[in-house]
Coordinates of C-alpha atoms in Angstrom, one line a residue:
E1 CA -12.0 5.0 -43.2
R2 CA -13.8 5.9 -40.2
V3 CA -12.3 4.6 -36.9
H4 CA -14.6 3.8 -34.4
E5 CA -14.3 4.4 -31.0
T6 CA -15.6 2.1 -28.5
A7 CA -17.1 2.3 -24.8
T8 CA -14.5 2.4 -22.7
A9 CA -14.2 1.3 -18.9
W10 CA -11.2 3.3 -17.4
K11 CA -8.9 1.2 -15.4
D12 CA -7.2 4.0 -13.5
H13 CA -9.8 7.6 -14.3
D14 CA -11.3 9.1 -17.5
P15 CA -9.5 12.3 -18.2
T16 CA -12.5 14.0 -18.8
A17 CA -14.5 13.5 -15.3
R18 CA -11.6 14.5 -13.4
S19 CA -11.5 17.9 -15.1
A20 CA -15.2 18.1 -14.6
A21 CA -15.2 16.6 -11.3
E22 CA -12.8 19.6 -10.2
T23 CA -14.8 22.1 -11.5
I24 CA -18.1 20.5 -9.2
R25 CA -15.6 19.9 -6.2
D26 CA -14.9 24.0 -6.5
Q27 CA -18.7 24.7 -7.1
V28 CA -19.8 23.1 -4.8
Q29 CA -17.3 24.2 -1.8
R30 CA -16.3 28.0 -3.3
R31 CA -20.0 29.1 -4.6
Y32 CA -22.4 27.0 -3.0
G33 CA -21.2 26.4 0.2
R34 CA -22.7 22.9 0.3
P35 CA -19.7 20.5 1.9
E36 CA -22.4 17.6 2.5
I37 CA -22.6 17.1 -1.3
L38 CA -19.1 16.7 -1.5
G39 CA -19.7 13.7 1.2
L40 CA -21.8 12.2 -0.7
Y41 CA -20.4 12.6 -3.9
D42 CA -17.1 11.3 -2.9
G43 CA -18.1 8.3 -0.7
L44 CA -20.5 6.8 -3.9
E45 CA -16.8 7.1 -5.9
Q46 CA -15.1 5.2 -2.8
S47 CA -17.6 2.9 -2.7
M48 CA -18.2 1.8 -6.9
D49 CA -14.4 1.8 -6.9
E50 CA -14.2 -0.7 -3.9
A51 CA -16.8 -2.8 -4.5
K52 CA -16.6 -2.7 -8.8
G53 CA -13.5 -1.4 -9.2
I54 CA -15.1 1.0 -11.2
K55 CA -13.8 4.6 -11.8
P56 CA -16.6 7.5 -12.7
N57 CA -17.0 8.5 -16.2
L58 CA -18.0 12.0 -17.4
D59 CA -21.4 11.4 -16.6
Y60 CA -20.9 11.4 -12.9
P61 CA -20.4 14.5 -11.9
T62 CA -23.7 15.8 -13.7
G63 CA -25.7 14.7 -11.0
P64 CA -24.5 17.2 -8.7
A65 CA -24.6 20.1 -11.3
Y66 CA -27.6 19.2 -12.1
H67 CA -28.7 19.6 -8.5
L68 CA -26.7 22.8 -8.2
M69 CA -28.6 24.5 -10.9
G70 CA -31.8 23.7 -9.4
F71 CA -33.1 20.4 -11.4
D72 CA -35.3 18.3 -9.4
I73 CA -33.8 14.6 -9.2
P74 CA -36.6 13.0 -12.0
T75 CA -35.6 15.3 -14.2
F76 CA -32.0 14.3 -14.5
T77 CA -32.4 10.8 -16.6
P78 CA -34.1 12.9 -19.0
L79 CA -31.4 15.8 -19.0
F80 CA -28.5 13.1 -19.6
V81 CA -30.9 11.5 -22.6
A82 CA -31.4 15.1 -24.0
S83 CA -27.7 15.8 -24.1
R84 CA -27.1 12.2 -25.7
I85 CA -29.8 11.9 -27.9
V86 CA -28.0 13.5 -31.4
G87 CA -24.6 10.8 -31.0
W88 CA -27.5 8.0 -30.5
T89 CA -29.0 9.1 -33.7
A90 CA -25.7 9.6 -35.6
H91 CA -24.6 6.4 -34.2
I92 CA -28.1 4.5 -35.7
M93 CA -27.9 6.4 -38.7
E94 CA -24.1 5.5 -39.6
Q95 CA -24.5 1.7 -38.5
L96 CA -28.1 1.9 -40.8
E97 CA -25.9 3.6 -43.7
N98 CA -23.0 0.8 -43.2
N99 CA -25.4 -2.4 -42.9
S100 CA -22.8 -3.1 -39.7
L101 CA -22.8 -2.5 -35.9
I102 CA -20.2 0.6 -34.7
R103 CA -20.1 -1.4 -31.1
P104 CA -20.2 -5.2 -31.7
L105 CA -19.7 -6.1 -28.6
S106 CA -22.7 -5.2 -26.9
A107 CA -25.1 -6.9 -26.9
Y108 CA -28.5 -6.7 -25.2
N109 CA -29.8 -9.1 -22.7
G110 CA -33.0 -7.7 -21.1
P111 CA -36.6 -8.5 -21.8
D112 CA -37.5 -10.6 -25.2
E113 CA -39.6 -8.1 -27.7
R114 CA -42.7 -7.6 -25.9
H115 CA -45.5 -7.7 -29.4
I116 CA -48.5 -5.6 -29.3
D117 CA -51.8 -6.4 -31.0

């Protein structure tokens, strides 16, 4: 039987995020000479921790990475989605195959379905 991992809110830190953050810090300072990016990055991380107790996950360092690669800010979300779509699709296929939700604690709380005639 397959065991499913659920999304985890890291109380201390996401170990993969720490490694990615170290790489971003190194690249920003050593290669790009853009210390203002680190100031913004560290300030946002500290603010979220103080206000909500939320630690960064692996996706947090992708914003500065996309910026340093030359991507425009409006492309950040499509890039994120492109990197996740295969996994999301696999989850949906597995849920349909097993007639069960992989993440049963997740609940949609957005607007009601809108029917189009």
